[in-house]
PDB file of N, CA and C in Angstrom:
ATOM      1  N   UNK A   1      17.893  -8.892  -9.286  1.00 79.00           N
ATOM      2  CA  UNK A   1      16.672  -8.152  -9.516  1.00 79.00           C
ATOM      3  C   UNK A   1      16.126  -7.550  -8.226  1.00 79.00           C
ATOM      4  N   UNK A   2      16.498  -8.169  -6.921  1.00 80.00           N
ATOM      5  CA  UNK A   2      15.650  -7.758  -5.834  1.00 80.00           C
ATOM      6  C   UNK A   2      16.142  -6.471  -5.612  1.00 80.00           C
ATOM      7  N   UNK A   3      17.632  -6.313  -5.776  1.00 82.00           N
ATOM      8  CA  UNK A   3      18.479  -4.817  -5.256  1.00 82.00           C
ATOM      9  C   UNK A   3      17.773  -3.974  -6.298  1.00 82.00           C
ATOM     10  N   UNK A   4      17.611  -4.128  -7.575  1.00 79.00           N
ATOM     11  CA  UNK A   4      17.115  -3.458  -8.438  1.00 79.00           C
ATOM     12  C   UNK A   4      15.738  -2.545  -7.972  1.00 79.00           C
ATOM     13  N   UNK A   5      15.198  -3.292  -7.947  1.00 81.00           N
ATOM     14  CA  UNK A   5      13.752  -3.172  -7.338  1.00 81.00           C
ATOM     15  C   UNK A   5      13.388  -2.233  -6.154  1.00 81.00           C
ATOM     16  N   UNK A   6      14.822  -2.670  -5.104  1.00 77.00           N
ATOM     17  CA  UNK A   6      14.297  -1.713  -3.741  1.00 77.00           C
ATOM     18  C   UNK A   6      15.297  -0.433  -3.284  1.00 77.00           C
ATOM     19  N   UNK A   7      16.160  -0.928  -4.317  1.00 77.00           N
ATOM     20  CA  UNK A   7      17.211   0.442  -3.919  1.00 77.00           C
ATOM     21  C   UNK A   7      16.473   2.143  -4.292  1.00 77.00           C
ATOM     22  N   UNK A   8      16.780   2.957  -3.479  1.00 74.00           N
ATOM     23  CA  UNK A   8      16.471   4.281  -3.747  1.00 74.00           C
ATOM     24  C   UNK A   8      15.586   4.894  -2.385  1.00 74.00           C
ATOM     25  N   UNK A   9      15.849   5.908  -2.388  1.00 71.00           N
ATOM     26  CA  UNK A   9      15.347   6.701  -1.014  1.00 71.00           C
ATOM     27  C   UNK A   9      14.410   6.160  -0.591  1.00 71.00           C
ATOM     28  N   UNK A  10      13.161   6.428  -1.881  1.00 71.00           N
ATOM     29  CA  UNK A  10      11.843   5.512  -1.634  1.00 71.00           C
ATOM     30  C   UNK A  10      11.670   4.638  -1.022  1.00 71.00           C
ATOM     31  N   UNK A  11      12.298   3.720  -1.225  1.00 71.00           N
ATOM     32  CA  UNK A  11      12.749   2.130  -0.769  1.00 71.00           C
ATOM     33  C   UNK A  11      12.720   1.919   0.598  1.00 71.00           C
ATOM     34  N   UNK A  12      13.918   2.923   0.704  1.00 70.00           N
ATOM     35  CA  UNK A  12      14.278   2.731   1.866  1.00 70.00           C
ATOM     36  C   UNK A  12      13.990   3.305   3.225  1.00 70.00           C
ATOM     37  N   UNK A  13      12.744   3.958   2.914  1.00 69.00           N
ATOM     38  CA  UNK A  13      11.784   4.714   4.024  1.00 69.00           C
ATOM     39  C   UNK A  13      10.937   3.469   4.000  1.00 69.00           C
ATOM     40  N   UNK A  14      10.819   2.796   3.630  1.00 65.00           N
ATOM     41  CA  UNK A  14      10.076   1.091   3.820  1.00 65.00           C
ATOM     42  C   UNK A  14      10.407  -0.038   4.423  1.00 65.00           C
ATOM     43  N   UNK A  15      12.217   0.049   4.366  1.00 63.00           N
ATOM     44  CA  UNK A  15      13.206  -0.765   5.135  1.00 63.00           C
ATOM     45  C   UNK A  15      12.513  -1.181   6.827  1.00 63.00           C
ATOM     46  N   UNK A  16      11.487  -0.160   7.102  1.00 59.00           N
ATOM     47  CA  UNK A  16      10.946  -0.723   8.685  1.00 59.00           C
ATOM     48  C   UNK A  16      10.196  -1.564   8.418  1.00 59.00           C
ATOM     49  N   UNK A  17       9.200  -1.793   7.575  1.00 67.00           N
ATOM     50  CA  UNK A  17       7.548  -2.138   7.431  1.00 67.00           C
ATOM     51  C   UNK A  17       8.082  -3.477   6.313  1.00 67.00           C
ATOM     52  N   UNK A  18       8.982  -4.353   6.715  1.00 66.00           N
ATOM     53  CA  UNK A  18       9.146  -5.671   6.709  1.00 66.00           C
ATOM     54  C   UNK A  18       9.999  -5.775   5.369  1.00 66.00           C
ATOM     55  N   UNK A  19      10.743  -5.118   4.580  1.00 74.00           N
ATOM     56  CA  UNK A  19      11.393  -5.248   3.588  1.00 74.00           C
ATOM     57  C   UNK A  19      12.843  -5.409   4.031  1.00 74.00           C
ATOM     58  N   UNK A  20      13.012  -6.520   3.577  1.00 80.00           N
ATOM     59  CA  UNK A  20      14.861  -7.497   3.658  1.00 80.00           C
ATOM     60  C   UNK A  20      15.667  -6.820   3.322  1.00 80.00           C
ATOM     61  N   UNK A  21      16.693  -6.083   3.621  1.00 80.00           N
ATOM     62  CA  UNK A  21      17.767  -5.872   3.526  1.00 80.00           C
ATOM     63  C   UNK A  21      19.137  -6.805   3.560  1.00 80.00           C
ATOM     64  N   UNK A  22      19.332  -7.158   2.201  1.00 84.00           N
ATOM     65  CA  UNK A  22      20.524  -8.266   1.979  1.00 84.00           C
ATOM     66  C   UNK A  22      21.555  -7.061   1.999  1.00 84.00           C
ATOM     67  N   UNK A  23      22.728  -8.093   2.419  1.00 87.00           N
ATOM     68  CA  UNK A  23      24.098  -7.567   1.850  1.00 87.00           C
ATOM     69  C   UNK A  23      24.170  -6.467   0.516  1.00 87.00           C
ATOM     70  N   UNK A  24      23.268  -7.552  -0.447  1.00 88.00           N
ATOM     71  CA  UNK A  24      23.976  -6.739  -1.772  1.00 88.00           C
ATOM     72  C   UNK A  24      23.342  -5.576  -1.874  1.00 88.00           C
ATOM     73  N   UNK A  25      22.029  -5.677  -1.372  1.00 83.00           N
ATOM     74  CA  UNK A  25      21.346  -3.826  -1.100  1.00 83.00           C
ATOM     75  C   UNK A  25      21.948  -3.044  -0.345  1.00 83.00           C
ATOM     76  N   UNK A  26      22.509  -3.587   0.447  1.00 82.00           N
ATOM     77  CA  UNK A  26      23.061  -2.640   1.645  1.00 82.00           C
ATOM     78  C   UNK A  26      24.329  -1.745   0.875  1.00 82.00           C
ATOM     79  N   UNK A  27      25.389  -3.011   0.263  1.00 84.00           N
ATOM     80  CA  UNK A  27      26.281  -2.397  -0.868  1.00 84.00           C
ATOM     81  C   UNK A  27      25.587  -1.506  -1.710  1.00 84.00           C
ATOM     82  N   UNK A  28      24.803  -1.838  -2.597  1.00 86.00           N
ATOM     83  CA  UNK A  28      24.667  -0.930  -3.180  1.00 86.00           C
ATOM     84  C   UNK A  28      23.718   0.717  -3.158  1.00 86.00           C
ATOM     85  N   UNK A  29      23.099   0.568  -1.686  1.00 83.00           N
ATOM     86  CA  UNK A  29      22.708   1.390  -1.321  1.00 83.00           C
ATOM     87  C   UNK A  29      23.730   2.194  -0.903  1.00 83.00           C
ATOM     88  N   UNK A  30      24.724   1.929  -0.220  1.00 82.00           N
ATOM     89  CA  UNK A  30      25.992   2.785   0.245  1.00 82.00           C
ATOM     90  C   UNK A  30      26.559   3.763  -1.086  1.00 82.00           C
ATOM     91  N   UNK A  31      26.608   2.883  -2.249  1.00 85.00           N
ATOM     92  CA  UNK A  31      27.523   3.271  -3.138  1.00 85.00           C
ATOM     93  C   UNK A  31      26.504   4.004  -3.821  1.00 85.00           C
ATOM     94  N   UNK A  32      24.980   4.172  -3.929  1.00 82.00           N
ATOM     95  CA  UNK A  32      24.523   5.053  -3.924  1.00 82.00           C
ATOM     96  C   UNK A  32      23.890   6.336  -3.577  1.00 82.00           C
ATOM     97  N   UNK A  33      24.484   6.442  -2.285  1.00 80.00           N
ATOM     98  CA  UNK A  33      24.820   7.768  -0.998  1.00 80.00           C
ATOM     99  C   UNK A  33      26.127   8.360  -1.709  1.00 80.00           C
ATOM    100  N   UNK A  34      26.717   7.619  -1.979  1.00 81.00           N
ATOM    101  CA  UNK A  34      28.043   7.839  -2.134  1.00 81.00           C
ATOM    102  C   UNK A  34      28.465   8.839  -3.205  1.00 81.00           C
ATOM    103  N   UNK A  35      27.433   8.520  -4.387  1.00 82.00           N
ATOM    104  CA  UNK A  35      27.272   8.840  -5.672  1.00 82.00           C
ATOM    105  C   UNK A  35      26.520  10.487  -5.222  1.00 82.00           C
ATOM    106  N   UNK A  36      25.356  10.011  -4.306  1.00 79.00           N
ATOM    107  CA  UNK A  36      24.451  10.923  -4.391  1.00 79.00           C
ATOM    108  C   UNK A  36      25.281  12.567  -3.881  1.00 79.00           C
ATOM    109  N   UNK A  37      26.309  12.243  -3.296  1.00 83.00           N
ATOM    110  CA  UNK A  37      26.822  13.580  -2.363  1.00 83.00           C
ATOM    111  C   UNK A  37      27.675  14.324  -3.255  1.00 83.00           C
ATOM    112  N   UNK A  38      28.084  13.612  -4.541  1.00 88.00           N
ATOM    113  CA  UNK A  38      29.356  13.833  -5.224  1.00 88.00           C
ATOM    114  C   UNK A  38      28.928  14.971  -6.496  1.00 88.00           C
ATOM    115  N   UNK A  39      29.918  15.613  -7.438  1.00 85.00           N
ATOM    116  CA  UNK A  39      29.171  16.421  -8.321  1.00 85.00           C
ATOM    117  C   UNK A  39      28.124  15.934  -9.459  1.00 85.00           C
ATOM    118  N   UNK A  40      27.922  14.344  -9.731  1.00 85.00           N
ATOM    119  CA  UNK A  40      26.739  13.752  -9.881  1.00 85.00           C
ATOM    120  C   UNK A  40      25.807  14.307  -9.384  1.00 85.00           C
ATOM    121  N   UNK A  41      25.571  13.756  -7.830  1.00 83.00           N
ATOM    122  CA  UNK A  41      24.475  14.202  -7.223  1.00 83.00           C
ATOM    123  C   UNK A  41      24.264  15.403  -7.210  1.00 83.00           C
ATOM    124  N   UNK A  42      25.065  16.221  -7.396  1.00 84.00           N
ATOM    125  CA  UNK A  42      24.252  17.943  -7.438  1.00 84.00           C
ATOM    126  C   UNK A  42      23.582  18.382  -8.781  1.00 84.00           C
ATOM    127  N   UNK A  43      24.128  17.332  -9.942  1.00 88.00           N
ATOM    128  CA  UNK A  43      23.523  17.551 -10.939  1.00 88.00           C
ATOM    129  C   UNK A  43      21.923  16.852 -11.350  1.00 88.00           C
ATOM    130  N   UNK A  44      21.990  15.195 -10.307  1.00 86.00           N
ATOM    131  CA  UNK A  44      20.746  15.303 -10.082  1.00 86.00           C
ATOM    132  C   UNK A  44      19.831  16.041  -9.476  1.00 86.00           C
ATOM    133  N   UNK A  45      20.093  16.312  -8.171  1.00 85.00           N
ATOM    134  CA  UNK A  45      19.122  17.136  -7.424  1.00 85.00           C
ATOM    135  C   UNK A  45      18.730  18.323  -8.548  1.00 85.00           C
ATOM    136  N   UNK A  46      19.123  19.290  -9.112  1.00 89.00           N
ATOM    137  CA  UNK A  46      18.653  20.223 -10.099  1.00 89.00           C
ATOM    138  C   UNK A  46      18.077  19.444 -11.379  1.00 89.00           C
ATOM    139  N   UNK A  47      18.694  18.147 -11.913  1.00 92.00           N
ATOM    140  CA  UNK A  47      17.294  17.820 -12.743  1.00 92.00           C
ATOM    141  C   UNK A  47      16.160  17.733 -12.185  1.00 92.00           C
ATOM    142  N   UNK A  48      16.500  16.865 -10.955  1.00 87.00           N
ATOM    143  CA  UNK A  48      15.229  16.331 -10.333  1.00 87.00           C
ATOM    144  C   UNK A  48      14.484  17.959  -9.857  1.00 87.00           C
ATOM    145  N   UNK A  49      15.060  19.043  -9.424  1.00 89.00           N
ATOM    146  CA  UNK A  49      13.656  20.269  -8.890  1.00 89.00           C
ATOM    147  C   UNK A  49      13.758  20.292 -10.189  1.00 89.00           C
ATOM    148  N   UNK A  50      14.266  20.886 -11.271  1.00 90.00           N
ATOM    149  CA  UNK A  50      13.580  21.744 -12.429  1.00 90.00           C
ATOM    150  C   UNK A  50      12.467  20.848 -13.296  1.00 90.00           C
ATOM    151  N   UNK A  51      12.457  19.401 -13.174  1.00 90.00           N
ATOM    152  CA  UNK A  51      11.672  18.368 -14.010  1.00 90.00           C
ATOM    153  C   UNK A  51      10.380  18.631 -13.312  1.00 90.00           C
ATOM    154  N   UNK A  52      10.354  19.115 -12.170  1.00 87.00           N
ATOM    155  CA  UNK A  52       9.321  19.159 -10.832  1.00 87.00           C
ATOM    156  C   UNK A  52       9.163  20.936 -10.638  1.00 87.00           C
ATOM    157  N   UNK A  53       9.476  21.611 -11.584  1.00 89.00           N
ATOM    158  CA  UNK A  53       9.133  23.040 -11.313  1.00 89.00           C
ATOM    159  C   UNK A  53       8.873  23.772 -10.200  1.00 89.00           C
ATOM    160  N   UNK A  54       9.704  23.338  -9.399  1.00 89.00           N
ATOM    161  CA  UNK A  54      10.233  23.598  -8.088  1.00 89.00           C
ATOM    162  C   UNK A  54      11.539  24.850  -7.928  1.00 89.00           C
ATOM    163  N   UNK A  55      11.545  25.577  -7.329  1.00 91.00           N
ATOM    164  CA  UNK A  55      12.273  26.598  -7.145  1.00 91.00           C
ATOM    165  C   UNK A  55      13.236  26.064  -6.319  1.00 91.00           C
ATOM    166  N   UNK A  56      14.718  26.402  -6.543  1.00 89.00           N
ATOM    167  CA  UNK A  56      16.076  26.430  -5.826  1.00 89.00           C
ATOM    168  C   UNK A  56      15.900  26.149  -4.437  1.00 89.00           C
ATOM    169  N   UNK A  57      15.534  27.145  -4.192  1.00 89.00           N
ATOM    170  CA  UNK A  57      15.927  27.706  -2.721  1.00 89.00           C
ATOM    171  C   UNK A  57      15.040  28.731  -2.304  1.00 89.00           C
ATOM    172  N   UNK A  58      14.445  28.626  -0.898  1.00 91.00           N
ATOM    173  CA  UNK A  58      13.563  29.612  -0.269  1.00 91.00           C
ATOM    174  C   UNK A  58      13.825  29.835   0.838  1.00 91.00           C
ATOM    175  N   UNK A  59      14.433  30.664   1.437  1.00 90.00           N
ATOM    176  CA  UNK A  59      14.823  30.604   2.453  1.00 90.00           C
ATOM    177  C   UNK A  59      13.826  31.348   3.917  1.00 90.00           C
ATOM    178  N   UNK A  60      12.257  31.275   3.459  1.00 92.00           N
ATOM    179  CA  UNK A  60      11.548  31.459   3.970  1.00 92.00           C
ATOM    180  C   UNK A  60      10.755  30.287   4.297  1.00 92.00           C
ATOM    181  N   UNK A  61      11.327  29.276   3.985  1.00 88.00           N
ATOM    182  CA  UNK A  61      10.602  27.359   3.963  1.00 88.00           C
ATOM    183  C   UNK A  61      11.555  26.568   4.621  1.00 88.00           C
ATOM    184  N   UNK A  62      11.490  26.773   5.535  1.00 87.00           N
ATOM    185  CA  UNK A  62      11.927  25.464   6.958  1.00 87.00           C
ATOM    186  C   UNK A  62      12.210  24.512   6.040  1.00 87.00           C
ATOM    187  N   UNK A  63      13.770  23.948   6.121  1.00 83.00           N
ATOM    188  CA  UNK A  63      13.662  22.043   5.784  1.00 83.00           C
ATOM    189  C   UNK A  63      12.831  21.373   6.029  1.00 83.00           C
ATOM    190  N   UNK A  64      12.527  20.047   5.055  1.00 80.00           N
ATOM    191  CA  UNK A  64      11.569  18.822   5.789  1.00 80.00           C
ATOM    192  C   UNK A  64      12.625  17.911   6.834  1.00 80.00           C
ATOM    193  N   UNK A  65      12.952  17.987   7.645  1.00 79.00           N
ATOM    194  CA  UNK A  65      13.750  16.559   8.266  1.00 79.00           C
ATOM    195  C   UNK A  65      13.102  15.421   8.650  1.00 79.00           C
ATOM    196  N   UNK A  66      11.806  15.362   8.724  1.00 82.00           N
ATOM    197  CA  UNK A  66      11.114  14.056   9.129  1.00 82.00           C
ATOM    198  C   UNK A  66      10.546  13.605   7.779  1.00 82.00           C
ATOM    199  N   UNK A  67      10.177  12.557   7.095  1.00 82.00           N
ATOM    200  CA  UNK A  67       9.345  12.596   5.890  1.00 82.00           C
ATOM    201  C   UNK A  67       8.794  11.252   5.796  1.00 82.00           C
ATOM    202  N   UNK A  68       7.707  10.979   5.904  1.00 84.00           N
ATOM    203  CA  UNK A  68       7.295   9.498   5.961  1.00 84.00           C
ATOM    204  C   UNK A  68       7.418   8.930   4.091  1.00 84.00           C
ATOM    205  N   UNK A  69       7.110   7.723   3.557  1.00 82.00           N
ATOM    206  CA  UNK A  69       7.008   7.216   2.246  1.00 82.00           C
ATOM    207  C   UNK A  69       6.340   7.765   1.375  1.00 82.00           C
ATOM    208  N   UNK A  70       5.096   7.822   2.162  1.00 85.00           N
ATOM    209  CA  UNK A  70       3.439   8.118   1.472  1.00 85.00           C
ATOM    210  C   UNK A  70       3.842   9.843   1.518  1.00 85.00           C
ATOM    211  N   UNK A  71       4.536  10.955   2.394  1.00 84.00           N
ATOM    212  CA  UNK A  71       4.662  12.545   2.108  1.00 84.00           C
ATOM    213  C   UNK A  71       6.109  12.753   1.071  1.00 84.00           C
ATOM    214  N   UNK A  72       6.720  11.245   0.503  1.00 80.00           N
ATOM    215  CA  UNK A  72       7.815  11.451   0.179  1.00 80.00           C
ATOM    216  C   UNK A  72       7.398  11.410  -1.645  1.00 80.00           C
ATOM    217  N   UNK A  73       6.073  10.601  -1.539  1.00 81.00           N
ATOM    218  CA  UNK A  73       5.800   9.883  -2.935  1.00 81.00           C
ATOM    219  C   UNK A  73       4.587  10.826  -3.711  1.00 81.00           C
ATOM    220  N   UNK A  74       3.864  11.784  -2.989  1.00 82.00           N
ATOM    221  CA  UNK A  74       3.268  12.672  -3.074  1.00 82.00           C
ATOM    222  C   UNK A  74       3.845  13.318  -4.937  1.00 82.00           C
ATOM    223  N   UNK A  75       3.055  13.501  -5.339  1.00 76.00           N
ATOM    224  CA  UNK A  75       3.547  14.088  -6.899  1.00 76.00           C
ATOM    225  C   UNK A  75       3.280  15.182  -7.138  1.00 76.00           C
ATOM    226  N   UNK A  76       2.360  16.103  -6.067  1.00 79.00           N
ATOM    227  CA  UNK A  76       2.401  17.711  -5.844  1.00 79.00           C
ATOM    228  C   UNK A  76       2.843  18.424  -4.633  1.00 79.00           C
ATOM    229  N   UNK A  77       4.151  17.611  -4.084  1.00 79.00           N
ATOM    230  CA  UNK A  77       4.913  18.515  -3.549  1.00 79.00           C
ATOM    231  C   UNK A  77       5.527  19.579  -3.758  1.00 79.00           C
ATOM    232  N   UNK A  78       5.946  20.720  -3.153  1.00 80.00           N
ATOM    233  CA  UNK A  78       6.021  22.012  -3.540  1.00 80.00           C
ATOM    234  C   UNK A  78       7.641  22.489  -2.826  1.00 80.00           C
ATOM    235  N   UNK A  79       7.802  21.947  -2.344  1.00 85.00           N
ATOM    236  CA  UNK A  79       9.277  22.087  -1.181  1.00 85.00           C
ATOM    237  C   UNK A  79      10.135  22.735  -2.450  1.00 85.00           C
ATOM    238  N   UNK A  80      11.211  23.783  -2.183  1.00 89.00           N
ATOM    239  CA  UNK A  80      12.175  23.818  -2.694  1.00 89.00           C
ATOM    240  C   UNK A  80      12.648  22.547  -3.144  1.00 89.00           C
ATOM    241  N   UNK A  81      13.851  22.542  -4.099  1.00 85.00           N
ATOM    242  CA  UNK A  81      14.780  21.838  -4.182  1.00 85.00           C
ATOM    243  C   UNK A  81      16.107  21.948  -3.323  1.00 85.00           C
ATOM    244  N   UNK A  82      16.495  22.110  -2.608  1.00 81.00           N
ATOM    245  CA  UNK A  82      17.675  22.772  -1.666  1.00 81.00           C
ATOM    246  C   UNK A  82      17.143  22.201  -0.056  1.00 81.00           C
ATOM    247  N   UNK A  83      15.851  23.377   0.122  1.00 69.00           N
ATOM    248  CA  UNK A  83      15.673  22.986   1.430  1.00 69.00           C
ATOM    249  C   UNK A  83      14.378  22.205   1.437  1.00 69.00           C
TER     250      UNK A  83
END
């Protein structure tokens, strides 16, 4: 139940601020990178912008590369889906 619980991006922008990282999270966090890069994951990323009415791609909108928990968990973010 604990891997259950903390696996996912979310999660793991928390991994500093005192949350355990066992073995079996670590596994299954890998194997869900793993998943995430593959043609799975491209089919999530487009559920996930279009569920969020978020546009593709803008190529007038800088990537985010830094993103804290609390700008990640935000529920009116506006970012592309892409960049």
């Amino acid at each position: 139940l604990y891997v259950m619980k903390h696996i996912g991006f979310k999660s793991e922008l928390g991994y500093g601020k005192g949350l355990k990282v066992t073995p079996e999270l670590a596994i299954v966090q890998d194997a869900d990178r793993l998943d995430a890069i593959g043609a799975i994951g491209i089919a999530r990323t487009f559920t996930y912008g279009g569920a969020r009415n978020r546009a593709l791609y803008d190529p007038a909108i800088k990537p985010v590369t830094n993103i804290t928990q609390e700008q990640y968990s935000k529920k009116n973010r506006s970012e592309p889906t892409i960049n």
